[in-house]
CSV table of C-alpha atoms in Angstrom, one decimal:
chain,number,residue,atom,x,y,z
A,1,MET,CA,54.6,96.3,-48.8
A,2,ALA,CA,53.8,98.5,-51.5
A,3,ALA,CA,56.6,97.4,-53.9
A,4,THR,CA,54.7,93.6,-53.9
A,5,LEU,CA,50.9,94.6,-53.6
A,6,THR,CA,49.4,96.5,-55.6
A,7,PRO,CA,47.9,99.9,-54.5
A,8,GLY,CA,43.9,99.4,-53.1
A,9,ILE,CA,41.7,98.6,-50.4
A,10,TRP,CA,41.7,95.7,-50.1
A,11,GLN,CA,39.5,93.1,-47.4
A,12,LEU,CA,40.4,90.2,-45.7
A,13,ASP,CA,39.2,86.3,-46.8
A,14,THR,CA,37.9,85.2,-43.1
A,15,ALA,CA,37.5,81.6,-44.8
A,16,HIS,CA,41.6,82.4,-44.6
A,17,THR,CA,42.0,83.7,-41.5
A,18,ASP,CA,42.9,82.4,-37.6
A,19,ILE,CA,42.7,85.4,-35.0
A,20,GLY,CA,44.2,83.0,-32.3
A,21,PHE,CA,44.6,84.7,-28.4
A,22,SER,CA,47.0,82.3,-25.7
A,23,VAL,CA,47.0,83.1,-21.9
A,24,ARG,CA,48.2,81.5,-19.2
A,25,HIS,CA,46.4,79.4,-16.9
A,26,ALA,CA,47.0,78.6,-13.5
A,27,GLY,CA,50.1,78.9,-13.6
A,28,ILE,CA,51.1,76.0,-15.2
A,29,SER,CA,49.7,75.5,-18.9
A,30,LYS,CA,48.4,77.8,-21.7
A,31,VAL,CA,44.5,78.0,-22.5
A,32,ARG,CA,44.8,78.6,-26.4
A,33,GLY,CA,41.6,79.9,-28.1
A,34,SER,CA,40.5,81.9,-31.2
A,35,PHE,CA,37.9,85.1,-32.3
A,36,THR,CA,36.0,83.0,-35.3
A,37,ASP,CA,33.9,86.4,-36.5
A,38,ALA,CA,36.1,89.1,-38.2
A,39,ASP,CA,36.4,92.2,-41.1
A,40,ALA,CA,39.4,94.0,-41.9
A,41,THR,CA,40.5,96.6,-44.8
A,42,LEU,CA,43.9,96.8,-46.4
A,43,GLU,CA,44.3,100.2,-48.1
A,44,VAL,CA,48.1,99.8,-50.0
A,45,HIS,CA,49.5,103.5,-50.7
A,46,ASP,CA,52.7,103.5,-52.7
A,47,SER,CA,54.8,103.5,-49.6
A,48,LEU,CA,54.4,101.0,-46.0
A,49,ALA,CA,54.8,104.3,-43.7
A,50,SER,CA,51.6,105.6,-45.3
A,51,SER,CA,49.1,102.0,-45.5
A,52,THR,CA,46.9,101.5,-42.5
A,53,VAL,CA,44.7,99.1,-41.8
A,54,ARG,CA,41.4,98.9,-40.3
A,55,ALA,CA,39.8,95.7,-37.8
A,56,SER,CA,37.3,95.1,-35.9
A,57,ILE,CA,35.7,91.4,-33.7
A,58,LYS,CA,33.3,90.4,-32.9
A,59,THR,CA,33.9,89.8,-29.3
A,60,ASP,CA,30.8,87.0,-28.8
A,61,SER,CA,33.4,84.8,-31.5
A,62,PHE,CA,35.3,83.9,-29.2
A,63,ASP,CA,35.8,80.0,-28.7
A,64,SER,CA,37.8,78.1,-26.0
A,65,LYS,CA,36.5,75.2,-26.5
A,66,ASP,CA,35.5,75.1,-23.5
A,67,PRO,CA,31.2,76.5,-23.1
A,68,ASN,CA,31.5,77.3,-19.4
A,69,ARG,CA,34.7,78.9,-19.7
A,70,ASP,CA,33.4,81.0,-23.2
A,71,GLY,CA,29.9,81.9,-21.7
A,72,HIS,CA,32.2,83.5,-18.6
A,73,VAL,CA,34.4,85.8,-20.5
A,74,LYS,CA,31.8,86.4,-23.4
A,75,GLY,CA,30.1,88.1,-19.4
A,76,ALA,CA,30.7,91.0,-16.9
A,77,ASP,CA,33.2,90.1,-15.7
A,78,PHE,CA,36.0,89.9,-19.0
A,79,PHE,CA,34.6,91.3,-22.3
A,80,ASP,CA,30.8,91.9,-21.7
A,81,VAL,CA,29.7,91.0,-25.0
A,82,GLU,CA,26.5,92.2,-24.5
A,83,GLY,CA,27.9,96.0,-24.0
A,84,PHE,CA,30.2,96.1,-25.8
A,85,PRO,CA,30.5,94.0,-29.2
A,86,GLU,CA,33.4,94.4,-30.5
A,87,MET,CA,36.9,95.2,-30.1
A,88,THR,CA,39.1,97.1,-32.9
A,89,PHE,CA,42.2,98.5,-34.4
A,90,VAL,CA,43.4,100.9,-36.5
A,91,SER,CA,47.0,101.3,-37.5
A,92,THR,CA,48.6,104.9,-36.8
A,93,GLY,CA,52.1,103.4,-38.8
A,94,ALA,CA,54.7,101.1,-39.7
A,95,GLN,CA,58.0,100.6,-40.1
A,96,GLY,CA,60.7,97.9,-41.2
A,97,SER,CA,61.0,96.0,-44.5
A,98,THR,CA,58.6,94.6,-47.0
A,99,GLU,CA,59.1,91.2,-45.7
A,100,GLU,CA,59.2,91.7,-42.0
A,101,PHE,CA,58.3,95.3,-40.1
A,102,THR,CA,56.1,96.9,-37.5
A,103,LEU,CA,52.7,98.0,-37.3
A,104,SER,CA,51.7,99.9,-34.4
A,105,GLY,CA,48.3,101.4,-34.1
A,106,GLU,CA,45.1,101.7,-31.3
A,107,LEU,CA,43.2,98.5,-29.8
A,108,THR,CA,39.8,98.9,-28.2
A,109,ILE,CA,38.7,96.7,-26.2
A,110,LYS,CA,35.9,97.7,-24.1
A,111,GLU,CA,36.1,101.2,-22.4
A,112,THR,CA,40.3,101.2,-23.6
A,113,THR,CA,42.2,102.3,-26.2
A,114,LEU,CA,45.9,102.4,-25.9
A,115,PRO,CA,48.7,102.2,-28.3
A,116,ILE,CA,50.0,98.0,-29.4
A,117,GLU,CA,53.0,96.9,-31.9
A,118,LEU,CA,52.6,93.3,-34.2
A,119,ALA,CA,55.6,92.6,-35.1
A,120,VAL,CA,54.7,91.5,-39.1
A,121,GLU,CA,55.9,89.0,-41.2
A,122,PHE,CA,54.2,88.9,-44.8
A,123,GLY,CA,53.9,86.0,-46.5
A,124,GLY,CA,53.5,87.4,-50.3
A,125,VAL,CA,51.2,88.1,-52.7
A,126,ALA,CA,49.9,84.7,-55.4
A,127,VAL,CA,46.9,84.6,-57.4
A,128,ASP,CA,44.8,81.6,-56.5
A,129,PRO,CA,43.4,78.8,-60.0
A,130,PHE,CA,39.9,81.3,-59.8
A,131,GLY,CA,41.9,85.0,-60.5
A,132,THR,CA,41.6,86.1,-57.0
A,133,THR,CA,45.2,88.3,-56.3
A,134,ARG,CA,45.8,87.2,-52.5
A,135,ALA,CA,47.9,88.5,-49.6
A,136,GLY,CA,49.2,87.4,-46.6
A,137,PHE,CA,50.5,88.4,-43.2
A,138,SER,CA,51.5,86.9,-39.9
A,139,ALA,CA,51.2,88.9,-37.1
A,140,THR,CA,51.7,88.6,-32.8
A,141,THR,CA,51.8,91.2,-30.0
A,142,ARG,CA,51.2,90.6,-26.5
A,143,ILE,CA,49.0,93.0,-24.4
A,144,SER,CA,48.5,93.5,-20.5
A,145,ARG,CA,44.1,91.7,-19.7
A,146,LYS,CA,44.3,93.9,-16.9
A,147,ALA,CA,45.3,97.2,-19.0
A,148,PHE,CA,42.1,97.2,-21.0
A,149,GLY,CA,40.0,96.7,-17.4
A,150,MET,CA,40.3,92.3,-17.7
A,151,THR,CA,40.6,92.2,-14.4
A,152,TRP,CA,38.7,89.7,-13.0
A,153,ASN,CA,41.1,87.0,-11.3
A,154,ALA,CA,40.8,83.8,-8.6
A,155,ALA,CA,43.8,83.3,-6.0
A,156,LEU,CA,45.0,79.7,-5.8
A,157,GLU,CA,45.6,77.9,-2.8
A,158,ALA,CA,49.2,77.6,-3.4
A,159,GLY,CA,49.7,80.7,-4.5
A,160,GLY,CA,49.7,82.9,-7.7
A,161,VAL,CA,46.4,83.2,-9.9
A,162,LEU,CA,44.1,81.4,-12.2
A,163,VAL,CA,44.5,83.3,-15.5
A,164,GLY,CA,48.3,85.4,-16.1
A,165,ASP,CA,47.7,89.2,-16.7
A,166,GLN,CA,49.9,88.8,-20.1
A,167,VAL,CA,47.7,87.6,-23.2
A,168,THR,CA,49.5,86.7,-26.7
A,169,ILE,CA,47.7,88.6,-30.0
A,170,THR,CA,48.2,85.8,-33.6
A,171,VAL,CA,46.5,86.9,-35.8
A,172,ASP,CA,47.7,84.2,-39.9
A,173,SER,CA,45.3,86.4,-42.6
A,174,ALA,CA,44.8,86.2,-46.1
A,175,PHE,CA,43.1,89.4,-47.5
A,176,VAL,CA,42.0,89.8,-51.3
A,177,LEU,CA,42.6,92.4,-53.7
A,178,PRO,CA,38.5,93.0,-55.1
A,179,ALA,CA,38.3,92.5,-58.8
A,180,ALA,CA,38.4,95.9,-60.5
A,181,ASP,CA,34.9,97.2,-62.3
Protein backbone atom coordinates (compact mmCIF):
# COMPACT_ATOMS: atom_id res chain seq x y z
CA MET A 1 0.00 0.00 0.00
CA ALA A 2 2.73 2.48 0.92
CA ALA A 3 4.54 1.98 -2.39
CA THR A 4 1.52 3.13 -4.40
CA LEU A 5 -0.24 5.49 -2.00
CA THR A 6 1.10 8.90 -1.08
CA PRO A 7 1.70 9.11 2.68
CA GLY A 8 -0.81 11.33 4.43
CA ILE A 9 -4.37 11.37 5.65
CA TRP A 10 -6.90 10.30 3.03
CA GLN A 11 -10.63 11.02 3.50
CA LEU A 12 -13.52 8.71 2.64
CA ASP A 13 -15.37 9.76 -0.51
CA THR A 14 -18.91 8.90 0.55
CA ALA A 15 -20.35 9.56 -2.91
CA HIS A 16 -18.24 6.69 -4.25
CA THR A 17 -18.52 4.28 -1.32
CA ASP A 18 -20.99 1.51 -0.54
CA ILE A 19 -21.19 -0.21 2.85
CA GLY A 20 -23.40 -3.25 2.38
CA PHE A 21 -24.54 -6.24 4.35
CA SER A 22 -26.41 -9.49 3.84
CA VAL A 23 -27.99 -11.86 6.35
CA ARG A 24 -29.95 -15.08 5.92
CA HIS A 25 -33.72 -14.58 6.22
CA ALA A 26 -36.15 -17.40 7.13
CA GLY A 27 -33.36 -19.87 6.37
CA ILE A 28 -34.06 -19.70 2.63
CA SER A 29 -32.95 -16.34 1.25
CA LYS A 30 -30.74 -13.36 2.03
CA VAL A 31 -31.74 -9.82 2.91
CA ARG A 32 -29.35 -7.15 1.65
CA GLY A 33 -29.00 -3.52 2.45
CA SER A 34 -26.57 -0.75 3.20
CA PHE A 35 -25.52 2.00 5.54
CA THR A 36 -25.67 5.36 3.79
CA ASP A 37 -23.90 7.67 6.26
CA ALA A 38 -20.27 7.01 7.17
CA ASP A 39 -17.00 8.78 7.72
CA ALA A 40 -13.48 7.36 7.62
CA THR A 41 -9.84 8.33 7.40
CA LEU A 42 -6.98 6.32 6.01
CA GLU A 43 -3.64 7.38 7.42
CA VAL A 44 -0.93 6.12 5.07
CA HIS A 45 2.58 5.65 6.42
CA ASP A 46 5.73 4.13 4.95
CA SER A 47 4.49 0.56 5.33
CA LEU A 48 1.25 -1.36 5.12
CA ALA A 49 1.63 -2.50 8.73
CA SER A 50 1.96 1.04 10.09
CA SER A 51 -0.93 2.54 8.10
CA THR A 52 -4.28 2.91 9.90
CA VAL A 53 -8.00 3.21 9.22
CA ARG A 54 -10.65 4.77 11.47
CA ALA A 55 -14.31 4.64 10.48
CA SER A 56 -17.68 5.48 11.96
CA ILE A 57 -21.08 4.56 10.58
CA LYS A 58 -24.35 6.19 11.60
CA THR A 59 -26.65 3.34 12.64
CA ASP A 60 -29.72 5.40 11.70
CA SER A 61 -28.57 5.20 8.07
CA PHE A 62 -29.48 1.47 7.93
CA ASP A 63 -31.45 0.88 4.72
CA SER A 64 -32.81 -2.48 3.59
CA LYS A 65 -35.40 -0.94 1.25
CA ASP A 66 -38.22 -2.04 3.58
CA PRO A 67 -39.40 0.73 5.96
CA ASN A 68 -41.03 -1.72 8.40
CA ARG A 69 -37.90 -3.86 8.68
CA ASP A 70 -35.69 -0.77 8.87
CA GLY A 71 -37.74 0.58 11.77
CA HIS A 72 -37.45 -2.71 13.64
CA VAL A 73 -33.69 -3.02 13.05
CA LYS A 74 -33.12 0.59 14.16
CA GLY A 75 -35.05 -0.13 17.38
CA ALA A 76 -34.01 -1.70 20.67
CA ASP A 77 -34.09 -5.30 19.34
CA PHE A 78 -31.08 -4.59 17.12
CA PHE A 79 -29.11 -1.32 16.77
CA ASP A 80 -30.99 0.89 19.26
CA VAL A 81 -30.01 3.93 17.21
CA GLU A 82 -31.19 6.41 19.85
CA GLY A 83 -28.87 4.95 22.48
CA PHE A 84 -26.07 4.01 20.09
CA PRO A 85 -26.05 6.42 17.12
CA GLU A 86 -22.88 5.03 15.56
CA MET A 87 -20.71 1.98 15.23
CA THR A 88 -16.95 2.29 14.81
CA PHE A 89 -13.97 0.45 13.38
CA VAL A 90 -10.35 1.14 14.31
CA SER A 91 -7.62 -0.83 12.59
CA THR A 92 -4.94 -2.53 14.68
CA GLY A 93 -2.73 -3.96 11.94
CA ALA A 94 -2.44 -5.21 8.39
CA GLN A 95 -0.53 -7.99 6.72
CA GLY A 96 -0.20 -9.31 3.21
CA SER A 97 0.70 -7.81 -0.13
CA THR A 98 -0.16 -4.33 -1.27
CA GLU A 99 -2.81 -5.73 -3.65
CA GLU A 100 -4.53 -8.13 -1.22
CA PHE A 101 -4.18 -7.99 2.54
CA THR A 102 -5.89 -8.69 5.83
CA LEU A 103 -6.87 -5.64 7.84
CA SER A 104 -7.29 -6.40 11.55
CA GLY A 105 -9.18 -4.11 13.84
CA GLU A 106 -11.77 -3.57 16.50
CA LEU A 107 -15.43 -3.18 15.59
CA THR A 108 -17.73 -1.58 18.15
CA ILE A 109 -21.48 -2.06 17.88
CA LYS A 110 -23.61 -0.87 20.78
CA GLU A 111 -21.56 -1.58 23.92
CA THR A 112 -19.51 -4.42 22.47
CA THR A 113 -16.04 -4.14 20.94
CA LEU A 114 -14.63 -7.25 19.23
CA PRO A 115 -11.68 -7.97 16.98
CA ILE A 116 -12.46 -8.62 13.32
CA GLU A 117 -10.48 -9.20 10.15
CA LEU A 118 -11.37 -7.82 6.74
CA ALA A 119 -10.11 -9.34 3.51
CA VAL A 120 -9.09 -6.28 1.49
CA GLU A 121 -8.37 -5.84 -2.21
CA PHE A 122 -6.58 -2.66 -3.23
CA GLY A 123 -8.04 -1.34 -6.51
CA GLY A 124 -5.30 1.18 -7.22
CA VAL A 125 -4.77 4.93 -7.39
CA ALA A 126 -5.97 7.31 -10.08
CA VAL A 127 -6.15 11.05 -10.64
CA ASP A 128 -9.61 12.05 -11.86
CA PRO A 129 -10.31 14.73 -14.51
CA PHE A 130 -10.63 17.32 -11.73
CA GLY A 131 -7.13 16.66 -10.38
CA THR A 132 -8.25 14.71 -7.30
CA THR A 133 -6.11 11.73 -6.31
CA ARG A 134 -8.30 8.73 -5.46
CA ALA A 135 -7.64 5.26 -4.07
CA GLY A 136 -10.08 2.36 -4.18
CA PHE A 137 -10.53 -0.61 -1.87
CA SER A 138 -12.94 -3.53 -1.55
CA ALA A 139 -13.25 -5.34 1.78
CA THR A 140 -15.36 -8.11 3.23
CA THR A 141 -15.86 -9.79 6.59
CA ARG A 142 -18.40 -11.91 8.45
CA ILE A 143 -19.55 -11.25 11.98
CA SER A 144 -21.91 -12.86 14.46
CA ARG A 145 -24.68 -10.39 15.22
CA LYS A 146 -25.33 -12.25 18.49
CA ALA A 147 -21.75 -11.60 19.60
CA PHE A 148 -22.60 -7.87 19.39
CA GLY A 149 -25.72 -8.26 21.54
CA MET A 150 -28.26 -8.37 18.71
CA THR A 151 -30.00 -11.59 19.70
CA TRP A 152 -33.65 -10.96 18.73
CA ASN A 153 -35.19 -13.69 16.64
CA ALA A 154 -38.45 -15.48 15.93
CA ALA A 155 -38.98 -19.22 15.54
CA LEU A 156 -40.34 -20.48 12.24
CA GLU A 157 -43.25 -22.93 12.08
CA ALA A 158 -41.19 -25.39 10.00
CA GLY A 159 -38.19 -25.04 12.31
CA GLY A 160 -35.26 -22.68 12.31
CA VAL A 161 -35.32 -18.95 12.93
CA LEU A 162 -36.27 -15.83 11.02
CA VAL A 163 -32.89 -14.02 11.09
CA GLY A 164 -29.53 -15.74 10.64
CA ASP A 165 -26.66 -15.04 13.00
CA GLN A 166 -23.88 -14.55 10.44
CA VAL A 167 -23.82 -11.14 8.75
CA THR A 168 -21.59 -10.56 5.73
CA ILE A 169 -20.31 -7.01 5.49
CA THR A 170 -18.92 -5.65 2.22
CA VAL A 171 -17.28 -2.29 1.73
CA ASP A 172 -16.46 -0.83 -1.67
CA SER A 173 -14.75 2.44 -0.91
CA ALA A 174 -12.92 5.35 -2.43
CA PHE A 175 -10.60 7.63 -0.49
CA VAL A 176 -9.33 11.00 -1.66
CA LEU A 177 -6.07 12.70 -0.82
CA PRO A 178 -6.74 16.32 0.11
CA ALA A 179 -4.87 18.81 -2.04
CA ALA A 180 -1.69 20.20 -0.50
CA ASP A 181 -2.01 23.75 0.85
